[in-house]
Short mmCIF file of C-alpha atoms and ligand atoms in Angstrom, two decimals:
data_model
loop_
_atom_site.label_atom_id
_atom_site.label_comp_id
_atom_site.label_asym_id
_atom_site.label_seq_id
_atom_site.Cartn_x
_atom_site.Cartn_y
_atom_site.Cartn_z
CA UNK C 1054 110.33 106.25 52.36
CA UNK C 1055 112.99 107.48 54.79
CA UNK C 1056 111.67 107.76 58.32
CA UNK C 1057 112.58 110.75 60.47
CA UNK C 1058 115.22 109.81 63.02
CA UNK C 1059 114.07 110.02 66.60
CA UNK C 1060 115.40 113.01 68.53
CA UNK C 1061 114.55 113.37 72.20
CA UNK C 1062 115.76 115.66 74.93
CA UNK C 1063 116.12 115.77 78.66
CA UNK C 1064 115.63 119.34 79.80
CA UNK C 1065 116.38 119.85 83.48
CA UNK C 1066 116.18 123.24 85.14
CA UNK C 1067 119.33 123.57 87.27
CA UNK C 1068 117.39 124.78 90.30
CA UNK C 1069 118.20 121.80 92.50
CA UNK C 1070 120.22 118.59 92.49
CA UNK C 1071 119.09 115.85 90.08
CA UNK C 1072 115.85 114.45 91.55
CA UNK C 1073 115.20 110.72 91.10
CA UNK C 1074 112.05 111.64 89.16
CA UNK C 1075 114.10 113.68 86.71
CA UNK C 1076 116.67 110.91 86.50
CA UNK C 1077 113.87 108.57 85.49
CA UNK C 1078 112.71 111.06 82.82
CA UNK C 1079 116.30 111.14 81.55
CA UNK C 1080 116.42 107.34 81.57
CA UNK C 1081 113.15 106.88 79.65
CA UNK C 1082 114.34 109.36 77.03
CA UNK C 1083 117.70 107.61 76.88
CA UNK C 1084 116.19 104.14 76.49
CA UNK C 1085 113.79 105.30 73.81
CA UNK C 1086 116.54 107.09 71.87
CA UNK C 1087 118.92 104.12 72.03
CA UNK C 1088 116.21 101.67 71.06
CA UNK C 1089 115.21 103.75 68.05
CA UNK C 1090 118.79 104.44 67.02
CA UNK C 1091 118.05 108.11 67.62
CA UNK C 1092 119.67 111.05 69.32
CA UNK C 1093 119.34 112.38 72.85
CA UNK C 1094 120.01 115.98 73.79
CA UNK C 1095 120.70 117.41 77.22
CA UNK C 1096 119.34 120.93 77.56
CA UNK C 1097 119.76 123.03 80.67
CA UNK C 1098 116.72 125.25 81.03
CA UNK C 1099 118.39 128.03 82.93
CA UNK C 1100 116.40 131.03 81.77
CA UNK C 1101 115.29 131.69 85.33
CA UNK C 1102 118.59 133.26 86.32
CA UNK C 1103 117.68 133.81 89.94
CA UNK C 1104 116.88 130.18 90.64
CA UNK C 1105 119.41 128.53 88.32
CA UNK C 1106 122.83 127.83 89.70
CA UNK C 1107 126.00 126.31 88.32
CA UNK C 1108 126.45 124.03 91.33
CA UNK C 1109 123.13 122.36 90.54
CA UNK C 1110 124.16 122.09 86.90
CA UNK C 1111 127.38 120.38 88.04
CA UNK C 1112 125.39 118.03 90.28
CA UNK C 1113 123.08 117.10 87.40
CA UNK C 1114 126.01 116.45 85.06
CA UNK C 1115 127.85 114.42 87.67
CA UNK C 1116 124.76 112.35 88.52
CA UNK C 1117 124.00 111.61 84.86
CA UNK C 1118 127.61 110.58 84.36
CA UNK C 1119 127.47 108.33 87.42
CA UNK C 1120 124.36 106.66 86.00
CA UNK C 1121 126.22 106.39 82.68
CA UNK C 1122 123.52 108.23 80.78
CA UNK C 1123 125.38 109.92 77.99
CA UNK C 1124 124.10 112.56 75.62
CA UNK C 1125 124.82 113.39 72.00
CA UNK C 1126 124.58 117.16 72.43
CA UNK C 1127 124.44 119.59 75.35
CA UNK C 1128 122.93 123.09 75.36
CA UNK C 1129 122.24 125.86 77.82
CA UNK C 1130 119.26 128.12 77.20
CA UNK C 1131 121.16 131.05 78.73
CA UNK C 1132 123.53 130.86 75.75
CA UNK C 1133 120.74 130.95 73.16
CA UNK C 1134 119.20 134.35 73.73
CA UNK C 1135 119.82 135.48 70.15
CA UNK C 1136 117.84 132.52 68.80
CA UNK C 1137 114.82 133.31 70.99
CA UNK C 1138 115.08 136.98 70.10
CA UNK C 1139 114.91 136.21 66.41
CA UNK C 1140 111.86 134.00 66.92
CA UNK C 1141 110.16 136.69 69.02
CA UNK C 1142 110.82 139.29 66.36
CA UNK C 1143 109.38 136.97 63.73
CA UNK C 1144 106.14 136.61 65.71
CA UNK C 1145 105.89 140.31 66.42
CA UNK C 1146 106.34 141.24 62.78
CA UNK C 1147 103.77 138.61 61.76
CA UNK C 1148 101.38 140.10 64.31
CA UNK C 1149 100.93 136.83 66.21
CA UNK C 1150 102.67 138.33 69.23
CA UNK C 1151 102.80 141.92 70.40
CA UNK C 1152 104.57 144.17 72.82
CA UNK C 1153 102.22 145.26 75.53
CA UNK C 1154 102.78 148.26 77.78
CA UNK C 1155 101.36 147.59 81.19
CA UNK C 1156 101.76 147.91 84.93
CA UNK C 1157 104.27 145.33 85.97
CA UNK C 1158 104.56 143.99 89.48
CA UNK C 1159 108.09 143.81 90.70
CA UNK C 1160 108.10 140.75 92.94
CA UNK C 1161 111.31 141.88 94.67
CA UNK C 1162 109.93 145.03 96.21
CA UNK C 1163 106.22 144.69 95.57
CA UNK C 1164 106.15 147.94 93.62
CA UNK C 1165 104.29 148.33 90.37
CA UNK C 1166 105.90 150.17 87.50
CA UNK C 1167 105.08 150.83 83.90
CA UNK C 1168 106.87 148.40 81.60
CA UNK C 1169 106.65 146.15 78.57
CA UNK C 1170 106.05 142.44 78.09
CA UNK C 1171 105.52 140.34 74.99
CA UNK C 1172 102.21 138.52 74.70
CA UNK C 1173 101.06 135.87 72.27
CA UNK C 1174 97.90 136.67 70.38
CA UNK C 1175 95.82 133.69 71.41
CA UNK C 1176 93.21 132.68 68.84
CA UNK C 1177 91.36 130.98 71.71
CA UNK C 1178 90.67 127.58 70.19
CA UNK C 1179 90.29 124.16 71.72
CA UNK C 1180 93.62 122.39 71.55
CA UNK C 1181 93.57 118.62 71.21
CA UNK C 1182 96.68 116.47 71.29
CA UNK C 1183 97.38 112.75 71.37
CA UNK C 1184 99.55 111.74 74.25
CA UNK C 1185 101.29 108.38 73.81
CA UNK C 1186 100.60 107.52 77.43
CA UNK C 1187 97.47 109.44 78.36
CA UNK C 1188 95.60 109.23 75.07
CA UNK C 1189 93.65 112.20 73.74
CA UNK C 1190 93.91 115.37 75.79
CA UNK C 1191 91.75 118.35 75.05
CA UNK C 1192 91.98 121.89 76.48
CA UNK C 1193 89.95 125.01 75.96
CA UNK C 1194 92.62 127.69 75.71
CA UNK C 1195 90.26 130.69 75.74
CA UNK C 1196 90.79 131.42 79.37
CA UNK C 1197 94.57 131.56 78.94
CA UNK C 1198 94.02 134.85 77.15
CA UNK C 1199 96.95 136.53 75.44
CA UNK C 1200 99.56 135.07 77.75
CA UNK C 1201 103.03 136.48 78.29
CA UNK C 1202 105.80 134.71 76.36
CA UNK C 1203 108.71 137.00 77.17
CA UNK C 1204 109.60 139.77 79.57
CA UNK C 1205 111.57 141.44 76.78
CA UNK C 1206 113.22 140.41 73.51
CA UNK C 1207 116.16 139.10 75.53
CA UNK C 1208 114.14 137.49 78.29
CA UNK C 1209 111.92 134.76 76.90
CA UNK C 1210 109.79 132.87 79.38
CA UNK C 1211 110.02 129.16 79.87
CA UNK C 1212 107.22 128.11 77.47
CA UNK C 1213 108.63 130.11 74.63
CA UNK C 1214 112.21 128.90 75.03
CA UNK C 1215 111.06 125.26 75.22
CA UNK C 1216 109.09 125.51 72.01
CA UNK C 1217 111.82 127.32 70.08
CA UNK C 1218 114.42 124.83 71.26
CA UNK C 1219 112.36 121.74 70.52
CA UNK C 1220 111.76 123.10 67.04
CA UNK C 1221 115.35 124.20 66.37
CA UNK C 1222 116.77 120.97 67.77
CA UNK C 1223 114.41 118.86 65.67
CA UNK C 1224 112.90 117.14 68.71
CA UNK C 1225 110.46 114.47 67.54
CA UNK C 1226 109.25 113.15 70.91
CA UNK C 1227 108.77 115.09 74.12
CA UNK C 1228 108.93 112.58 76.97
CA UNK C 1229 108.52 114.37 80.28
CA UNK C 1230 106.74 114.36 83.62
CA UNK C 1231 102.96 114.62 83.65
CA UNK C 1232 103.27 117.85 85.66
CA UNK C 1233 103.91 119.38 82.23
CA UNK C 1234 100.57 118.32 80.72
CA UNK C 1235 98.99 121.63 81.65
CA UNK C 1236 101.86 123.48 79.95
CA UNK C 1237 101.35 121.66 76.68
CA UNK C 1238 98.40 123.69 75.30
CA UNK C 1239 100.34 126.94 75.73
CA UNK C 1240 103.32 125.37 74.02
CA UNK C 1241 101.17 124.12 71.16
CA UNK C 1242 99.72 127.62 70.69
CA UNK C 1243 103.27 128.96 70.44
CA UNK C 1244 104.17 126.23 67.90
CA UNK C 1245 101.16 127.19 65.83
CA UNK C 1246 102.11 130.85 65.90
CA UNK C 1247 105.63 129.93 64.79
CA UNK C 1248 104.17 127.53 62.18
CA UNK C 1249 106.39 124.66 63.30
CA UNK C 1250 105.70 120.96 63.65
CA UNK C 1251 104.18 119.60 66.81
CA UNK C 1252 106.32 116.92 68.45
CA UNK C 1253 104.78 113.69 69.73
CA UNK C 1254 104.06 113.93 73.46
CA UNK C 1255 104.45 111.25 76.11
CA UNK C 1256 103.77 112.42 79.66
CA UNK C 1257 105.03 109.97 82.24
CA UNK C 1258 103.40 109.47 85.66
CA UNK C 1259 104.73 111.21 88.72
CA UNK C 1260 106.72 109.41 91.35
CA UNK C 1261 104.76 109.22 94.58
CA UNK C 1262 105.74 108.50 98.16
CA UNK C 1263 104.13 105.44 99.81
CA UNK C 1264 101.39 107.74 101.21
CA UNK C 1265 100.61 108.66 97.55
CA UNK C 1266 101.65 112.27 97.96
CA UNK C 1267 104.27 113.70 95.61
CA UNK C 1268 107.72 112.39 96.56
CA UNK C 1269 109.56 115.17 98.34
CA UNK C 1270 112.38 115.78 100.79
CA UNK C 1271 110.21 115.08 103.80
CA UNK C 1272 110.04 111.45 102.65
CA UNK C 1273 113.82 111.10 102.78
CA UNK C 1274 116.41 111.09 100.03
CA UNK C 1275 115.18 112.46 96.70
CA UNK C 1276 118.34 113.25 94.76
CA UNK C 1277 120.58 110.86 92.90
CA UNK C 1278 123.53 112.30 94.83
CA UNK C 1279 121.89 111.30 98.11
CA UNK C 1280 121.32 107.74 96.95
CA UNK C 1281 124.88 107.62 95.69
CA UNK C 1282 126.07 108.87 99.09
CA UNK C 1283 124.03 106.15 100.80
CA UNK C 1284 125.98 103.54 98.91
CA UNK C 1285 123.59 102.46 96.17
CA UNK C 1286 125.19 101.16 93.00
CA UNK C 1287 124.40 103.12 89.81
CA UNK C 1288 123.18 100.05 87.93
CA UNK C 1289 120.84 99.10 90.77
CA UNK C 1290 119.36 102.60 90.92
CA UNK C 1291 119.00 102.69 87.15
CA UNK C 1292 117.28 99.29 87.11
CA UNK C 1293 114.98 100.46 89.89
CA UNK C 1294 114.08 103.70 88.12
CA UNK C 1295 113.30 101.82 84.91
CA UNK C 1296 110.62 99.84 86.75
CA UNK C 1297 109.09 102.94 88.26
CA UNK C 1298 106.10 103.42 86.02
CA UNK C 1299 107.20 101.04 83.27
CA UNK C 1300 105.90 97.50 83.35
CA UNK C 1301 107.95 95.00 81.35
CA UNK C 1302 104.91 92.69 81.12
CA UNK C 1303 106.87 89.74 82.56
CA UNK C 1304 108.15 88.78 86.02
CA UNK C 1305 111.66 89.84 85.18
CA UNK C 1306 112.99 92.43 87.61
CA UNK C 1307 116.71 92.50 87.01
CA UNK C 1308 117.57 94.13 83.71
CA UNK C 1309 120.95 94.90 82.25
CA UNK C 1310 121.22 98.16 80.36
CA UNK C 1311 121.10 96.39 77.01
CA UNK C 1312 118.02 94.42 78.06
CA UNK C 1313 116.35 97.67 79.05
CA UNK C 1314 117.17 99.21 75.71
CA UNK C 1315 115.75 96.20 73.93
CA UNK C 1316 112.62 95.73 76.02
CA UNK C 1317 111.60 99.25 77.04
CA UNK C 1318 108.44 100.54 75.42
CA UNK C 1319 106.43 103.68 75.88
CA UNK C 1320 103.24 101.60 75.46
CA UNK C 1321 103.89 99.82 78.72
CA UNK C 1322 104.16 102.95 80.83
CA UNK C 1323 101.33 103.18 83.32
CA UNK C 1324 99.04 106.19 83.60
CA UNK C 1325 98.79 106.29 87.37
CA UNK C 1326 101.47 107.54 89.76
CA UNK C 1327 104.41 105.24 90.45
CA UNK C 1328 105.10 104.61 94.12
CA UNK C 1329 108.70 104.85 95.25
CA UNK C 1330 109.41 101.68 97.18
CA UNK C 1331 112.65 101.87 99.11
CA UNK C 1332 112.47 98.21 100.07
CA UNK C 1333 112.51 97.21 96.45
CA UNK C 1334 115.46 99.49 95.75
CA UNK C 1335 117.26 97.93 98.73
CA UNK C 1336 116.49 94.47 97.41
CA UNK C 1337 117.79 95.33 93.95
CA UNK C 1338 120.93 96.83 95.42
CA UNK C 1339 121.58 93.64 97.38
CA UNK C 1340 121.15 91.67 94.17
CA UNK C 1341 123.60 93.90 92.33
CA UNK C 1342 126.07 93.78 95.21
CA UNK C 1343 126.14 89.99 94.84
CA UNK C 1344 126.97 90.33 91.19
CA UNK C 1345 129.95 92.66 91.46
CA UNK C 1346 133.46 91.51 92.48
CA UNK C 1347 133.74 91.05 96.23
CA UNK C 1348 136.67 93.45 96.37
CA UNK C 1349 134.13 96.28 96.19
CA UNK C 1350 133.62 95.68 99.93
CA UNK C 1351 137.29 96.30 100.81
CA UNK C 1352 136.74 100.00 101.33
CA UNK C 1353 134.15 99.61 104.05
CA UNK C 1354 136.87 98.41 106.46
CA UNK C 1355 139.23 100.70 108.35
CA UNK C 1356 142.95 100.32 107.61
CA UNK C 1357 143.68 98.11 110.61
CA UNK C 1358 141.65 95.25 109.12
CA UNK C 1359 144.00 92.77 107.40
CA UNK C 1360 142.88 92.01 103.87
CA UNK C 1361 142.48 88.25 104.47
CA UNK C 1362 140.14 89.04 107.37
CA UNK C 1363 138.17 91.51 105.26
CA UNK C 1364 137.53 88.80 102.71
CA UNK C 1365 136.28 86.42 105.40
CA UNK C 1366 133.99 88.93 107.11
CA UNK C 1367 132.54 90.35 103.88
CA UNK C 1368 130.03 87.52 103.33
CA UNK C 1369 128.66 88.09 106.85
CA UNK C 1370 128.21 91.81 106.28
CA UNK C 1371 126.76 91.26 102.83
CA UNK C 1372 123.96 89.16 104.29
CA UNK C 1373 123.02 91.90 106.72
CA UNK C 1374 123.02 95.13 104.74
CA UNK C 1375 121.59 96.58 101.55
CA UNK C 1376 124.32 99.08 100.75
CA UNK C 1377 128.07 99.50 101.13
CA UNK C 1378 127.45 102.49 103.37
CA UNK C 1379 125.36 100.42 105.77
CA UNK C 1380 128.18 97.89 105.80
CA UNK C 1381 130.67 100.62 106.60
CA UNK C 1382 128.48 101.90 109.44
CA UNK C 1383 128.21 98.41 110.85
CA UNK C 1384 131.98 97.91 110.84
CA UNK C 1385 132.57 101.38 112.28
CA UNK C 1386 130.11 100.67 115.10
CA UNK C 1387 132.60 98.12 116.42
CA UNK C 1388 130.08 95.29 116.07
CA UNK C 1389 132.75 92.99 114.63
CA UNK C 1390 135.80 94.21 116.53
CA UNK C 1391 136.07 90.79 118.18
CA UNK C 1392 137.55 89.58 114.89
CA UNK C 1393 140.48 91.94 115.45
CA UNK C 1394 141.17 91.27 119.14
CA UNK C 1395 139.72 89.14 121.95
CA UNK C 1396 136.64 90.76 123.48
CA UNK C 1397 136.15 91.60 127.12
CA UNK C 1398 133.89 88.82 128.35
CA UNK C 1399 131.25 89.47 130.98
CA UNK C 1400 131.34 86.26 133.02
CA UNK C 1401 127.66 86.64 133.86
CA UNK C 1402 126.81 85.96 130.24
CA UNK C 1403 128.52 82.56 130.28
CA UNK C 1404 125.67 80.03 130.57
CA UNK C 1405 127.79 76.95 131.26
CA UNK C 1406 131.55 77.58 131.58
CA UNK C 1407 132.15 73.97 132.49
CA UNK C 1408 131.22 72.90 128.95
CA UNK C 1409 134.31 74.72 127.71
CA UNK C 1410 136.56 71.85 128.68
CA UNK C 1411 134.90 69.40 126.34
CA UNK C 1412 134.47 72.02 123.62
CA UNK C 1413 138.22 72.65 123.74
CA UNK C 1414 139.05 68.94 123.54
CA UNK C 1415 136.77 68.46 120.57
CA UNK C 1416 138.16 71.47 118.71
CA UNK C 1417 141.72 70.33 119.41
CA UNK C 1418 140.90 67.01 117.77
CA UNK C 1419 140.27 68.64 114.38
CA UNK C 1420 143.33 68.57 112.10
CA UNK C 1421 144.36 72.16 111.25
CA UNK C 1422 143.54 71.88 107.53
CA UNK C 1423 139.98 70.78 108.37
CA UNK C 1424 139.15 73.69 110.62
CA UNK C 1425 136.13 74.77 108.57
CA UNK C 1426 132.68 75.64 109.79
CA UNK C 1427 130.93 72.52 108.42
CA UNK C 1428 133.47 70.17 110.00
CA UNK C 1429 133.57 72.14 113.25
CA UNK C 1430 129.80 71.87 113.35
CA UNK C 1431 129.79 68.11 112.78
CA UNK C 1432 132.35 67.64 115.54
CA UNK C 1433 130.57 69.84 118.11
CA UNK C 1434 126.91 69.09 117.42
CA UNK C 1435 126.68 65.64 119.04
CA UNK C 1436 128.06 67.11 122.26
CA UNK C 1437 125.80 70.18 121.98
CA UNK C 1438 122.77 67.92 121.52
CA UNK C 1439 123.75 65.91 124.54
CA UNK C 1440 124.69 68.73 126.93
CA UNK C 1441 122.24 71.28 125.60
CA UNK C 1442 122.73 73.52 122.59
CA UNK C 1443 122.19 76.71 124.51
CA UNK C 1444 124.76 75.71 127.10
CA UNK C 1445 127.50 74.58 124.73
CA UNK C 1446 127.05 76.88 121.76
CA UNK C 1447 126.03 80.06 123.53
CA UNK C 1448 128.94 79.71 125.94
CA UNK C 1449 131.33 79.29 123.05
CA UNK C 1450 129.82 82.28 121.28
CA UNK C 1451 130.10 84.56 124.31
CA UNK C 1452 133.72 83.57 124.79
CA UNK C 1453 134.60 84.26 121.17
CA UNK C 1454 132.66 87.50 120.78
CA UNK C 1455 131.72 88.86 124.19
CA UNK C 1456 128.16 89.03 122.80
CA UNK C 1457 124.97 87.01 122.99
CA UNK C 1458 124.24 87.59 119.32
CA UNK C 1459 126.61 87.01 116.46
CA UNK C 1460 127.05 84.80 113.40
CA UNK C 1461 126.94 81.08 114.30
CA UNK C 1462 129.88 79.92 116.44
CA UNK C 1463 131.18 77.51 113.77
CA UNK C 1464 131.61 80.34 111.29
CA UNK C 1465 133.20 82.48 114.00
CA UNK C 1466 135.68 79.72 114.81
CA UNK C 1467 136.61 79.23 111.18
CA UNK C 1468 137.21 82.95 110.65
CA UNK C 1469 139.25 83.30 113.84
CA UNK C 1470 141.25 80.15 113.03
CA UNK C 1471 141.99 77.18 115.22
CA UNK C 1472 144.82 78.74 117.26
CA UNK C 1473 142.96 81.94 118.14
CA UNK C 1474 139.69 80.13 118.82
CA UNK C 1475 141.41 77.72 121.22
CA UNK C 1476 143.42 80.50 122.86
CA UNK C 1477 140.23 82.43 123.67
CA UNK C 1478 138.40 79.36 124.94
CA UNK C 1479 141.34 78.20 127.08
CA UNK C 1480 141.85 81.59 128.68
CA UNK C 1481 138.22 82.01 129.75
CA UNK C 1482 138.07 78.37 130.87
CA UNK C 1483 141.11 78.86 133.10
CA UNK C 1484 139.84 82.18 134.44
CA UNK C 1485 136.55 80.57 135.35
CA UNK C 1486 138.12 77.70 137.30
N1 LIG P 2684 112.72 122.29 82.45
C1 LIG P 2684 111.56 121.52 82.75
C2 LIG P 2684 111.72 120.85 84.08
O1 LIG P 2684 112.80 120.79 84.61
C3 LIG P 2684 111.30 120.45 81.72
C4 LIG P 2684 110.65 120.99 80.53
C5 LIG P 2684 110.26 119.99 79.48
O2 LIG P 2684 110.67 118.81 79.58
O3 LIG P 2684 109.56 120.37 78.56
O4 LIG P 2684 110.77 120.39 84.65
#
């Protein structure tokens, strides 16, 4: 028996930039479609013309592209008015919907005027549906009354357009945020009036802030564009979003896209809210940054940084930051400018300037080709242990960097090179005589 191919959709309303919660909805739909060899549709739900805006649509498209979530078909509800009109007319002629003349409140000027709306004739039954994540959900729809499904034949409301589209597009599974659970009974009533098949529902848990309230702007970045701007890598964000509410059932945390497609399952989505954990996202980003070619860091440096120096300083930065943007900020702050030119040294910070003499002699004794941090360390450590580590090493560090905190002085010396290291040490030693 041929099985129906899976068709899912991601249906954002372009009333804001792509929220991470919506991106996760898109991702779960994408993973499910790919795993089942099915189709995924992108549908812009832009029937609310006042709130919808083409800039938000562009942001959503750009963010989905950046995350490499691609779609088989793209629609805009604003271009489908004729389809909704036909469906409305069908219901009206069947008597399951009717045009109602009533006093209509104009929200713009608070005036009431006589007008028409289209209402569904609600049989008022109990609606029961099986949700793949939440189990059986049951609603008494009596109190919904004959609810409005369109403002006119050319202005369907959200619930009506969703149902017509899901039907016309052959959607088999509706995977969406659990904030839509309460919309489902209305949508089922509309399906029943239209005599169309009910899709399978899977309502995924909301994304919560660490205080368990709904994740919103006051908690920080919420859009994909913001995370992109902060320097997160698309694969790291995607991996993070996959784990937000989905439990792979193992300890694995790093998933390639193909592993996600293989392992994802709607059965392992949790019911409760998923807490957005920025530390975990930072951790994943660091992991992904280690896996991409090091040249990705080149752009964090201003033009006056020679490329050989960039390559040497990159590992230091990489240990300290979670994103490229943080790395850029660190470089821009001037923290590492001592790699470009000798620092101004505050003599008061020099713990033991007299140790410089011996430090210089020892460093001079290292053949040029061996001037590497491990060797430098093995040459200096016996003296540092004898004369005091703080005295020898902190003095060397302050001379090389002008600072009391920095990477270890052996690494500094290697990066600066033997000639520059000795030049700095000799100058301060002579000045302090
Ligand atoms: N347009 C709705 C939203 O952005 C989604 C509707 C649906 O998935 O059924 O929340």
